[in-house]
Coordinates of C-alpha atoms and ligand atoms in Angstrom, one line a residue:
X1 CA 4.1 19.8 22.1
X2 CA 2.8 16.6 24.2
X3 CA -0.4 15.1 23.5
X4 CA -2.3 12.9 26.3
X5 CA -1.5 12.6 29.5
X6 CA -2.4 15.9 31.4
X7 CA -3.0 17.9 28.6
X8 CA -6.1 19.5 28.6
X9 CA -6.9 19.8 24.7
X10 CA -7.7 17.4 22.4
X11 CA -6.5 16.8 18.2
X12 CA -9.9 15.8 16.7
X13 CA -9.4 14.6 13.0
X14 CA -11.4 13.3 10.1
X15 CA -10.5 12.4 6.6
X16 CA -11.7 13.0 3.3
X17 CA -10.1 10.6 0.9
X18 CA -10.4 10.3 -3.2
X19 CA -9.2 6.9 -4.7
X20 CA -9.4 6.5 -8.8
X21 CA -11.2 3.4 -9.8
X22 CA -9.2 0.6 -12.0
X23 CA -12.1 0.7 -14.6
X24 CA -10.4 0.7 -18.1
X25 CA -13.1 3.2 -19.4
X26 CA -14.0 6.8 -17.5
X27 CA -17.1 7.4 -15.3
X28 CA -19.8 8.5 -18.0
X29 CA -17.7 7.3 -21.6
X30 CA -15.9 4.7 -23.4
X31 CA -12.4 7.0 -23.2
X32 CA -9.3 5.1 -21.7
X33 CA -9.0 6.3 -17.8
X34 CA -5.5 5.1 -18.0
X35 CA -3.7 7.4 -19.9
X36 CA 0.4 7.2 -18.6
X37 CA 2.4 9.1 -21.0
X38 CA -0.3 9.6 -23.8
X39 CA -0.3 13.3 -25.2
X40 CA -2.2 16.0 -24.0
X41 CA -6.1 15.7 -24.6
X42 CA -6.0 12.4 -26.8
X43 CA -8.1 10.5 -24.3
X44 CA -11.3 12.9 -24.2
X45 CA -14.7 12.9 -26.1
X46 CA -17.8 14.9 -26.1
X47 CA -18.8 13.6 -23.2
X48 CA -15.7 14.3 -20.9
X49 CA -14.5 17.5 -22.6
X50 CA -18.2 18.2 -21.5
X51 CA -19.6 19.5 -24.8
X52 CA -23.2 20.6 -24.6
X53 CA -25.7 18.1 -24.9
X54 CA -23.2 14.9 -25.1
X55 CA -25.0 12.6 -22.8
X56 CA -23.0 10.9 -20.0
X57 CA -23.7 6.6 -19.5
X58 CA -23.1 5.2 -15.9
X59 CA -19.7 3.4 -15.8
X60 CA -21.0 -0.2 -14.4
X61 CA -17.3 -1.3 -13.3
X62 CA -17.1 2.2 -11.2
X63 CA -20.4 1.6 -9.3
X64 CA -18.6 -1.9 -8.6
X65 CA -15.3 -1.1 -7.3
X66 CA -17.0 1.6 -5.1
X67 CA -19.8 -1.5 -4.0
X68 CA -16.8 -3.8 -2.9
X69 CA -15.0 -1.1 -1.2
X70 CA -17.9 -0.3 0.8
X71 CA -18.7 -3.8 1.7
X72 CA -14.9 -4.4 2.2
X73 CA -15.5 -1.5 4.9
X74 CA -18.6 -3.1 6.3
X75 CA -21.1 -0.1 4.7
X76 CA -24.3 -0.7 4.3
X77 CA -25.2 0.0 0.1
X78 CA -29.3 1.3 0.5
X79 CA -31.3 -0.2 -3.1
X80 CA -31.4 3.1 -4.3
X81 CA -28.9 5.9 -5.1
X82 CA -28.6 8.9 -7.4
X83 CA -26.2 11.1 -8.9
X84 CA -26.0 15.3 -8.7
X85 CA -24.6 17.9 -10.3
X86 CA -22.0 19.9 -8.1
X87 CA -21.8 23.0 -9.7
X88 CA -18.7 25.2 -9.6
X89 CA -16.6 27.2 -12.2
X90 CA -12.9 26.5 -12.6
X91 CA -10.8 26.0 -16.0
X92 CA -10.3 22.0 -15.5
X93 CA -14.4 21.8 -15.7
X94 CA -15.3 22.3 -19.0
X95 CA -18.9 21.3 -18.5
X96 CA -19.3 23.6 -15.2
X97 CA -20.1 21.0 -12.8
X98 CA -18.6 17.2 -11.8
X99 CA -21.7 15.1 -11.2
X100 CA -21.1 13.0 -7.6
X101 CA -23.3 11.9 -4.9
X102 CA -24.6 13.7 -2.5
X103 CA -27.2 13.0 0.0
X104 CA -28.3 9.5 -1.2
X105 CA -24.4 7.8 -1.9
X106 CA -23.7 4.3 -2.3
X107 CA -22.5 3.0 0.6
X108 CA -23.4 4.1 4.3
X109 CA -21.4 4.0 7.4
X110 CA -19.0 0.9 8.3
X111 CA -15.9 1.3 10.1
X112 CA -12.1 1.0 9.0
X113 CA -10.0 -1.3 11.8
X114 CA -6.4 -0.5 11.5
X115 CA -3.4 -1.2 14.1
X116 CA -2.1 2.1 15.8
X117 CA 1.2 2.3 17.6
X118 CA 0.5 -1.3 19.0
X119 CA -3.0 -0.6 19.5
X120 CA -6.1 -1.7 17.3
X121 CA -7.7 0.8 16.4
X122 CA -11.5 1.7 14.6
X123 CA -12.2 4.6 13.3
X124 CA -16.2 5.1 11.8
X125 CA -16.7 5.9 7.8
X126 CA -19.6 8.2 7.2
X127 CA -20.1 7.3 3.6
X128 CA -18.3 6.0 0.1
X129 CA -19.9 7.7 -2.9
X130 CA -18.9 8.1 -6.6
X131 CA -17.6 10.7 -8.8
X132 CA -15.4 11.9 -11.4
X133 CA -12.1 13.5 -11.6
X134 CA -11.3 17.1 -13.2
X135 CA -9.2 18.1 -16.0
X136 CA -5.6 19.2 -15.2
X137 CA -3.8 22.4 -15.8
X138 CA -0.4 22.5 -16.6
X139 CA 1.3 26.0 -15.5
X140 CA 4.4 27.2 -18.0
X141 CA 6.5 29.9 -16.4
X142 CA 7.2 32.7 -18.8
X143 CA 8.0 36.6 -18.8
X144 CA 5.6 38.2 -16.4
X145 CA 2.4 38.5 -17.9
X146 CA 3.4 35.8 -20.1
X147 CA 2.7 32.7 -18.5
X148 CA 0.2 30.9 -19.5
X149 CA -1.5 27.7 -18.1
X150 CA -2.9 24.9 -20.4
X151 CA -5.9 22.2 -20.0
X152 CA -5.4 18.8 -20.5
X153 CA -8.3 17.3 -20.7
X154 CA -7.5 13.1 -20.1
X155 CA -8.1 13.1 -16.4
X156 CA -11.3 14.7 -16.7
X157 CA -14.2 12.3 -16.0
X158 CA -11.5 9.4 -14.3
X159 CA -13.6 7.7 -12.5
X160 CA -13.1 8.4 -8.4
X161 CA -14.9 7.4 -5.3
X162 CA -14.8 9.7 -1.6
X163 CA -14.1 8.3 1.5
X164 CA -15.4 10.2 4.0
X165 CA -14.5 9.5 7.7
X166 CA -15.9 10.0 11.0
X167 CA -14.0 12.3 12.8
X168 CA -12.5 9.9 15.2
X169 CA -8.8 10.0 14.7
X170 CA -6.9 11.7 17.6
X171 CA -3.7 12.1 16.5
X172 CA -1.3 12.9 13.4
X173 CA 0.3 9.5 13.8
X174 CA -3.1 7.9 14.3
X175 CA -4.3 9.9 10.8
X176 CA -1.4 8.6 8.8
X177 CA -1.6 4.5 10.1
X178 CA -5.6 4.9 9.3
X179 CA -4.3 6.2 5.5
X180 CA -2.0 3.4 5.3
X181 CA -4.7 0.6 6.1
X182 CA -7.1 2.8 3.8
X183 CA -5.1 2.6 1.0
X184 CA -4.1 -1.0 2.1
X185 CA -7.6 -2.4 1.7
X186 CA -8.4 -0.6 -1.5
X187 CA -5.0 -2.5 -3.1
X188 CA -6.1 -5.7 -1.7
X189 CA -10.0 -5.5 -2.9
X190 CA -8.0 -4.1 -6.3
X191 CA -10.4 -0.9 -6.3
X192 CA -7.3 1.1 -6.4
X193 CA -3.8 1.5 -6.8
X194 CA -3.8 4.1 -4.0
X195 CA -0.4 5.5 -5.4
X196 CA -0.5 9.0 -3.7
X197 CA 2.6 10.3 -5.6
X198 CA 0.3 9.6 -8.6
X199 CA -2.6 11.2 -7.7
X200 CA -4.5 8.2 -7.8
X201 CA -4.9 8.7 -3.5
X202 CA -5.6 11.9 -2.1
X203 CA -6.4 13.1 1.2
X204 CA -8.0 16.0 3.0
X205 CA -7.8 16.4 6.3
X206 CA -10.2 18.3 8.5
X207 CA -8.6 19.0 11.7
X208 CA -9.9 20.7 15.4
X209 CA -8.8 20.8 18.7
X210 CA -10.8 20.6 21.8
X211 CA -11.0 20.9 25.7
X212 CA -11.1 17.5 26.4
X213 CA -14.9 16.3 26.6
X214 CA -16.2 19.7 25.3
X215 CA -18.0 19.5 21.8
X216 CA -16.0 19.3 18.6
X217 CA -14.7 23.0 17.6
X218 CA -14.7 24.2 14.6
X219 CA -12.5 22.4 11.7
X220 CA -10.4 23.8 9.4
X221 CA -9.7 21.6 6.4
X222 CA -6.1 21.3 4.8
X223 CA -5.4 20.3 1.5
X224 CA -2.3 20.0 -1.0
X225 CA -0.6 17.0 1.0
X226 CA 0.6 14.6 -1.5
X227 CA 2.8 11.9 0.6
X228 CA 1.4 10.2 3.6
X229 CA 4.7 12.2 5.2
X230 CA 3.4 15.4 4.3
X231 CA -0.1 14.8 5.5
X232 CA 1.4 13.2 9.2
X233 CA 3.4 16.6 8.8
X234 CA 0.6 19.3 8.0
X235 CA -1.5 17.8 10.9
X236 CA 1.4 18.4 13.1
X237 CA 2.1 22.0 11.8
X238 CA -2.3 22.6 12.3
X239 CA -2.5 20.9 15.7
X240 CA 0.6 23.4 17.3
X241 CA -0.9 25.9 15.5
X242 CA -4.3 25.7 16.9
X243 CA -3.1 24.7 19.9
X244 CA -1.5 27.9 20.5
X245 CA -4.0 29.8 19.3
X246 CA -6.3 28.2 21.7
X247 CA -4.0 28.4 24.6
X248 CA -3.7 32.2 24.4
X249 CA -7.5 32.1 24.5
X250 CA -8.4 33.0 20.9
X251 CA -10.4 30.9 19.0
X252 CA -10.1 29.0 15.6
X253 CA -12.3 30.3 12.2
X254 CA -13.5 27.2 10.1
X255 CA -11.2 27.9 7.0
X256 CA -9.7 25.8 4.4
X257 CA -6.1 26.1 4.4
X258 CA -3.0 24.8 1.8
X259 CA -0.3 22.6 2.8
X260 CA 3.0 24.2 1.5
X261 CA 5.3 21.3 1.2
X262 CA 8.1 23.6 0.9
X263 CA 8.0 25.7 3.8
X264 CA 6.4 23.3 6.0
X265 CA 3.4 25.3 6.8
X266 CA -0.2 25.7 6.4
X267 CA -1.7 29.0 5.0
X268 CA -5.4 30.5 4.9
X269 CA -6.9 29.8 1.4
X270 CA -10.8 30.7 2.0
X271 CA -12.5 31.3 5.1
X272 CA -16.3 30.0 5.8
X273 CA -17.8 33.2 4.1
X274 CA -16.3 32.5 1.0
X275 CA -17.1 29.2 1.0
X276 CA -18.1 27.2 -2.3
X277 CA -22.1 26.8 -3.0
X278 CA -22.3 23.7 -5.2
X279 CA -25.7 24.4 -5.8
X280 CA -26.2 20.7 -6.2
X281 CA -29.1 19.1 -7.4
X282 CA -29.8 16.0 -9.1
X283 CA -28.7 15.0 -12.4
X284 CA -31.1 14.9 -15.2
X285 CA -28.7 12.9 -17.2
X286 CA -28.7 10.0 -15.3
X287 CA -31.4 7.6 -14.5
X288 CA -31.3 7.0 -10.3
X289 CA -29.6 3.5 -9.7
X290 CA -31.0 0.5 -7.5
X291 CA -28.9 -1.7 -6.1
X292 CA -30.3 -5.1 -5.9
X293 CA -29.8 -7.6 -3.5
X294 CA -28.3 -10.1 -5.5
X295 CA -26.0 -7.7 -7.3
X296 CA -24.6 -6.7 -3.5
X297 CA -24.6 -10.7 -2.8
X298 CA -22.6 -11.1 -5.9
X299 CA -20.1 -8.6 -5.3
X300 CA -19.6 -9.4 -1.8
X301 CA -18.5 -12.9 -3.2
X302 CA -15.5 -11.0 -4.8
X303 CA -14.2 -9.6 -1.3
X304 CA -10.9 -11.4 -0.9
X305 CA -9.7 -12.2 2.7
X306 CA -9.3 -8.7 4.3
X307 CA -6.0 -7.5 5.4
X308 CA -6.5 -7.3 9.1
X309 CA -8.0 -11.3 9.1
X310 CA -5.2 -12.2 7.1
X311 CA -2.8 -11.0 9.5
X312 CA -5.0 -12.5 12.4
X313 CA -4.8 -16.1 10.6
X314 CA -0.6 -15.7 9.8
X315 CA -0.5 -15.3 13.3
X316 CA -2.8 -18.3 14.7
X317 CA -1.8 -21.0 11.5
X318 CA 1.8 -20.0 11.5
X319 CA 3.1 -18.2 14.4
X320 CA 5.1 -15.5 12.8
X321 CA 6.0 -12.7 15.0
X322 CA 4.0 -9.4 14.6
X323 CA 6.7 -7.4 12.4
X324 CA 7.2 -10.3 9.9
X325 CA 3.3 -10.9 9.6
X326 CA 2.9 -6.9 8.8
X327 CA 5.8 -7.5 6.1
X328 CA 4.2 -9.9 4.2
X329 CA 0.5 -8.9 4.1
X330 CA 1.5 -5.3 3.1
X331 CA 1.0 -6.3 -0.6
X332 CA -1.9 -9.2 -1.4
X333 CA 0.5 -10.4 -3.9
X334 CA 3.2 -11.3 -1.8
X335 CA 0.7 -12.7 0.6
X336 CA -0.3 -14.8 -1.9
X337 CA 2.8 -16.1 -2.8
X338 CA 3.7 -17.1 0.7
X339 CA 1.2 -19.0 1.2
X340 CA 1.6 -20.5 -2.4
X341 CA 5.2 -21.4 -0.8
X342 CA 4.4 -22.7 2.4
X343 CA 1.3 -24.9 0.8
X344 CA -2.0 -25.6 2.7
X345 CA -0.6 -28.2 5.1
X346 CA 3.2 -26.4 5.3
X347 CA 4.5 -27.0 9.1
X348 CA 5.2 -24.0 11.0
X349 CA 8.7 -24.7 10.7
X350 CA 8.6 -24.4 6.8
X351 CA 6.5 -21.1 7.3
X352 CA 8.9 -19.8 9.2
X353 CA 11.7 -20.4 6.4
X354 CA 9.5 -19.2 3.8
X355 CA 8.9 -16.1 5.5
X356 CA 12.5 -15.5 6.4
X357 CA 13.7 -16.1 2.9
X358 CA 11.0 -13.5 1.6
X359 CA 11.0 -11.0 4.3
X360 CA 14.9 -10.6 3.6
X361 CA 16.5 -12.1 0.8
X362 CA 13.8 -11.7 -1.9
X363 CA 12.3 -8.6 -0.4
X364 CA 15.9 -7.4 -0.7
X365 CA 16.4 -8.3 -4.2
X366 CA 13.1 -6.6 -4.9
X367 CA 14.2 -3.1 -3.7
X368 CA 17.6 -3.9 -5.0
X369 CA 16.0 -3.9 -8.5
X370 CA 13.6 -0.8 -7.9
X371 CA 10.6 -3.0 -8.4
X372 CA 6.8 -2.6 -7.0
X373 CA 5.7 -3.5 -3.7
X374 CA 3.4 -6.2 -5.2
X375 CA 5.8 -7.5 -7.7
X376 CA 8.3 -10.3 -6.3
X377 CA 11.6 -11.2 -8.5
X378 CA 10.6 -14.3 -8.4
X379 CA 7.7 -16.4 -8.2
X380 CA 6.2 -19.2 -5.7
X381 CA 6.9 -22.0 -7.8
X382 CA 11.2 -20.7 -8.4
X383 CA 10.7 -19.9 -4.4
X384 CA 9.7 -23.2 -3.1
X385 CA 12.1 -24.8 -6.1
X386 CA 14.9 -22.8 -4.1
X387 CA 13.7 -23.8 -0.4
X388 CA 13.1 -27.9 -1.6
X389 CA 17.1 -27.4 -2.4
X390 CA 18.1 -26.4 0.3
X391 CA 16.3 -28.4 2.7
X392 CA 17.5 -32.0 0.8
X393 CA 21.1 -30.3 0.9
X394 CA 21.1 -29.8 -3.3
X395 CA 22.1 -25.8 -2.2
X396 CA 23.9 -24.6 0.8
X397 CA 21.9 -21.7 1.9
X398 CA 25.7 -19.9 1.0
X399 CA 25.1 -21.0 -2.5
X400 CA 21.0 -20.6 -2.7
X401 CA 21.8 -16.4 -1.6
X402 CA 24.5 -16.5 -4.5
X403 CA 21.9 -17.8 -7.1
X404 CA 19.1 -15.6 -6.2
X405 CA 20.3 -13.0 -8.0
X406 CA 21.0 -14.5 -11.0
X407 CA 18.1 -16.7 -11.7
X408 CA 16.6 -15.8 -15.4
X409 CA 13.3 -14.9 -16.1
X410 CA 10.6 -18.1 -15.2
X411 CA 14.1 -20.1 -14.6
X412 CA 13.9 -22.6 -11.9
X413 CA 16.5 -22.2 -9.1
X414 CA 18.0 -25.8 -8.9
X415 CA 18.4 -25.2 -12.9
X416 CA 20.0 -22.0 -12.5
X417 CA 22.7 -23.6 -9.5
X418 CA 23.6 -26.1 -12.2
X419 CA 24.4 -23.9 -14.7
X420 CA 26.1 -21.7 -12.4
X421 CA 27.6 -24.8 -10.6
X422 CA 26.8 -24.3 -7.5
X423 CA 24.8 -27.3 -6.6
X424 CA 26.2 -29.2 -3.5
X425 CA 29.0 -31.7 -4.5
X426 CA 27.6 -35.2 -4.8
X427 CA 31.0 -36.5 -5.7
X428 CA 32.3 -37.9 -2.6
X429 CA 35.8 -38.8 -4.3
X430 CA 36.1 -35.2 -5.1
X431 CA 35.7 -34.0 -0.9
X432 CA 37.3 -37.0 -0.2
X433 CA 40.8 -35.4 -2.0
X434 CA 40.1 -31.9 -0.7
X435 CA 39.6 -33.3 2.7
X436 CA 43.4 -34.3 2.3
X437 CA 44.5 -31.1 1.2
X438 CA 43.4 -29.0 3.5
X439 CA 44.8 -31.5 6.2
X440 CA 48.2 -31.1 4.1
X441 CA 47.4 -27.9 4.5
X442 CA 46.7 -27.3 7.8
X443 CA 49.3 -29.1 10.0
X444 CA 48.7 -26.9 13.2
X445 CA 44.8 -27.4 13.1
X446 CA 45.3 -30.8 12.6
X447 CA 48.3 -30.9 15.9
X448 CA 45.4 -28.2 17.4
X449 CA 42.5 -31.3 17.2
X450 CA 44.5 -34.0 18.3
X451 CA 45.6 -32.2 21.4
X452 CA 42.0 -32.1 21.9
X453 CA 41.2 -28.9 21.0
X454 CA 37.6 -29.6 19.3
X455 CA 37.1 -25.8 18.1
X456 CA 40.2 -26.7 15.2
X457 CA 37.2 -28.9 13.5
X458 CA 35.8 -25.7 12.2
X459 CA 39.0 -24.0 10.7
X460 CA 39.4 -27.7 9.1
X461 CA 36.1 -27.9 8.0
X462 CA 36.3 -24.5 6.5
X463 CA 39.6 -24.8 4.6
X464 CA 37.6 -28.0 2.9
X465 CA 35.1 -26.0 1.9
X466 CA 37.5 -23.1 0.3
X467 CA 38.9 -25.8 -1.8
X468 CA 35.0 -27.4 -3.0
X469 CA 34.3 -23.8 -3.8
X470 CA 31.7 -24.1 -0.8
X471 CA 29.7 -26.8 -2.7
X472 CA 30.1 -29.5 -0.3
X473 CA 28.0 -30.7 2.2
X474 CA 29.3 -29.4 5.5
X475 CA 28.2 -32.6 7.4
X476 CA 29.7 -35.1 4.5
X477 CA 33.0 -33.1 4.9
X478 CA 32.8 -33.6 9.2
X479 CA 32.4 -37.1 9.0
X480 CA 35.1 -37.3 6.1
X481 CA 37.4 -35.1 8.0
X482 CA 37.2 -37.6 11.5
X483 CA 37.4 -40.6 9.3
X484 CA 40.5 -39.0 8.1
X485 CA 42.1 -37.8 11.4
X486 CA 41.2 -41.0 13.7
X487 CA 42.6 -43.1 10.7
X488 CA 46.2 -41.9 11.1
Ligands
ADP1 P1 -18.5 19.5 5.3 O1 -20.0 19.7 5.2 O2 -17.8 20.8 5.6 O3 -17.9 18.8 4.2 P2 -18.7 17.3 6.9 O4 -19.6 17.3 8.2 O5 -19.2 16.6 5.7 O6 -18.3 18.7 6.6 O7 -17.4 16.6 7.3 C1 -16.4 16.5 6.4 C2 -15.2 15.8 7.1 O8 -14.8 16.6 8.2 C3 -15.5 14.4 7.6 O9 -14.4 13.6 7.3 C4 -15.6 14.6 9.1 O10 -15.1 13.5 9.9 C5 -14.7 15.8 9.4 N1 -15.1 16.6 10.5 C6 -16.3 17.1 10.7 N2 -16.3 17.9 11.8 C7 -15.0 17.9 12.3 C8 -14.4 18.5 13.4 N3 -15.0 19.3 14.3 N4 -13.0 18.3 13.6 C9 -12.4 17.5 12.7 N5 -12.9 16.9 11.7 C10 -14.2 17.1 11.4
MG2 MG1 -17.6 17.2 2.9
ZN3 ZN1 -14.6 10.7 -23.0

């Protein structure tokens, strides 16, 4: 189904997302909020198995890493915020209720600018507030009537932050590029890992369609999507659905509705009149927090340089094209380590090198070897080691690809090409005798150049090099080579 152009409706989307904080401890206790591959229920206390009367404390860290996002997002954070109970029943709540934010959160309002099929694009945030995560439950198939599902408490009380946005996305495709700078921004402020597969970014989408200009409809909110693929996909399935709903003249019911990966639909999971009633109030365990000034000015002082001005600067200081640029701000990290390669007064020419060699051939390596986006095989220092060599001529750029690969851990390049012996032959006796032997060798290439067929200099110069094992230099060998051939 076309969107734009003539069309007379309108996708109207806005996003609800919920990071997990990198604090070490949870929201209200000293448990571990990392907890990869412990057992079941061996990170939880009183406090987050929500025993009565355990008293939660405010996770400093948390309040922090939502503070910087907000800032990173251009929010305002008001001097004063509290924290309410949102009351609901379900077997992953122990205590009964989560205790979040809600209608004096930490940060207010801001903006998220992300690039969309060419265009910029900004799209308004409503608010960032704080709260914690649930327990889990783990379902075990069994007989019928003998399944049973189990809690496991270590998630509960993780410490998360909402994102809520404005609804000002307009398309699927626009939905799923404003996730991707999202989550982009919460890795490069180091709030979040954003890993959705983890759980550690999750989206909700709330999703209407219009008559162009007319006032928003009603939403219906999806949930369940768990890859930025499946969201871009669910928002697809809603939009056709509500579009044809609307075209035949009916109209939509607000209604939260499940993504079903599997099927590739969306189905009705509560209509309006069954929605939840949180009840909230504010918690009595928690003392209201005020946000100074100077803490805000000292956090702000943390923001690193922002994705989008990153990109801005690679393109002004070193004139990479707009693909390349996207490449290597993806992940701070490898940022980083660019511009630790180049150095601050690296010409655009050796920008341009470093960026090549880490766009492809390291980049390469790096999926070759199944490791993180962030995480380089090698380092700035073994990647400028590698680029010195092969600008003075120590590597061919032959040989600096065939070492890559095969550098050790912290090893320097140049070291590793001599102990692979690969660096460039300095030995001019040595070319100087496979120079004759290929000429030996080659009697019609040689008859070919003297009959002034210049192209034969390449088949010469390339049976030298078979015979140096490509080490030598390929100038050294051309000059050797017409010594050799105006000679005799
Ligand atoms: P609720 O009270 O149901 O949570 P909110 O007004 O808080 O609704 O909005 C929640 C999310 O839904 C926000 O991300 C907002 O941008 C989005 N939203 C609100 N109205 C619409 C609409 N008509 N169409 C699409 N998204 C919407
Ligand atoms: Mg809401
Ligand atoms: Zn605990």
């Amino acid at each position: 189904m076309e969107s734009g152009g003539g069309d007379r409706f309108e996708m109207v989307i806005g996003l609800e997302v919920h990071a997990q904080l990198l604090t070490h401890s949870k929201m209200y206790c000293g448990c571990a909020a990392r907890y990869a591959d412990a057992a079941p229920n061996s990170h939880v206390c009183a406090v987050c198995a929500g025993l009565p009367g355990a008293l939660p404390v405010m996770n400093r860290a948390a309040v922090e890493f939502c503070i910087l996002t907000g800032l990173a997002l251009g929010a305002e954070i008001p001097g004063f915020c509290k924290l309410d109970r949102k009351n609901y029943v379900y077997p992953d709540l122990p205590k009964g209720y989560q205790i979040s934010q809600y209608d004096l959160p930490l940060c207010i309002g801001g903006a998220l600018e992300f690039a969309s099929e060419g265009a910029p694009k900004r799209a308004g945030i409503t608010r960032v507030h704080i709260e914690e995560d649930t327990g889990r439950l783990v379902h075990r198939a069994g007989a019928p009537g003998d399944e049973v599902s189990l809690v496991d408490l270590n998630r509960s009380g993780v410490p998360l932050m909402e994102i809520v946005g404005e609804p000002d996305l307009r398309s699927p495709a626009e939905a799923a590029d404003y996730l991707v700078a999202l989550r982009q921004t919460l890795r490069y402020v180091g709030a979040s890992t954003g890993n959705m597969e983890e759980g550690a970014f999750r989206c909700d989408a709330n999703v209407s369609v219009r008559e162009r200009g007319a006032p928003l409809g009603a939403k219906v909110e999806v949930k369940n999507m768990n890859s930025f693929r499946a969201v871009e996909r669910a928002l697809r399935f809603e939009e056709e659905r509500q579009r044809a709903v609307l075209a035949e003249g009916g109209s939509i019911a607000q209604e939260t509705r499940g993504w079903v990966e599997a099927s590739g639909v969306t189905v009705s999971q509560r209509t309006k009149e069954q929605a939840h009633d949180y009840r909230y109030f504010p918690e009595p365990d928690l003392p209201p927090l005020t946000i100074s000034a100077e803490m805000v000015a000292e956090i702000r002082d943390r923001l690193p340089e922002l994705p989008g001005a990153r990109r801005d600067r690679f393109a002004s200081r070193y004139g990479l094209d707009a693909k390349e640029i996207e490449t290597l701000t993806a992940e701070r990290e490898v940022a980083d380590v660019f511009e630790a390669v180049v150095g601050p007064d690296g010409t655009a020419e050796a920008a341009r090198r470093a960026a090549n060699w880490i766009v492809n051939d390291v980049m390469g390596l790096q999926r070759a070897r199944g490791l993180p986006p962030e995480q380089l095989p090698i380092n700035a220092a073994q990647l400028r080691d590698l680029l010195d060599a092969v600008a003075a001529g120590e590597l061919s750029a032959r040989a600096a690809k065939e070492v890559l690969p095969r550098i050790a851990d912290g090893e320097l390049p140049r070291a590793a090409a001599g102990r692979l012996n690969l660096l460039a032959l300095d030995d001019e006796e040595v070319v100087r005798s496979a120079v004759t032997d290929a000429l030996a060798a080659s009697p019609s290439a040689v008859a070919d150049f003297r009959a002034g067929k210049k192209a034969a200099m390449g088949r010469l110069i390339g049976e030298t090099m078979k015979r140096t094992g490509g080490r030598a230099k390929p100038e050294q060998v051309r000059m050797l080579l017409e010594e050799a051939l105006t000679e005799s």
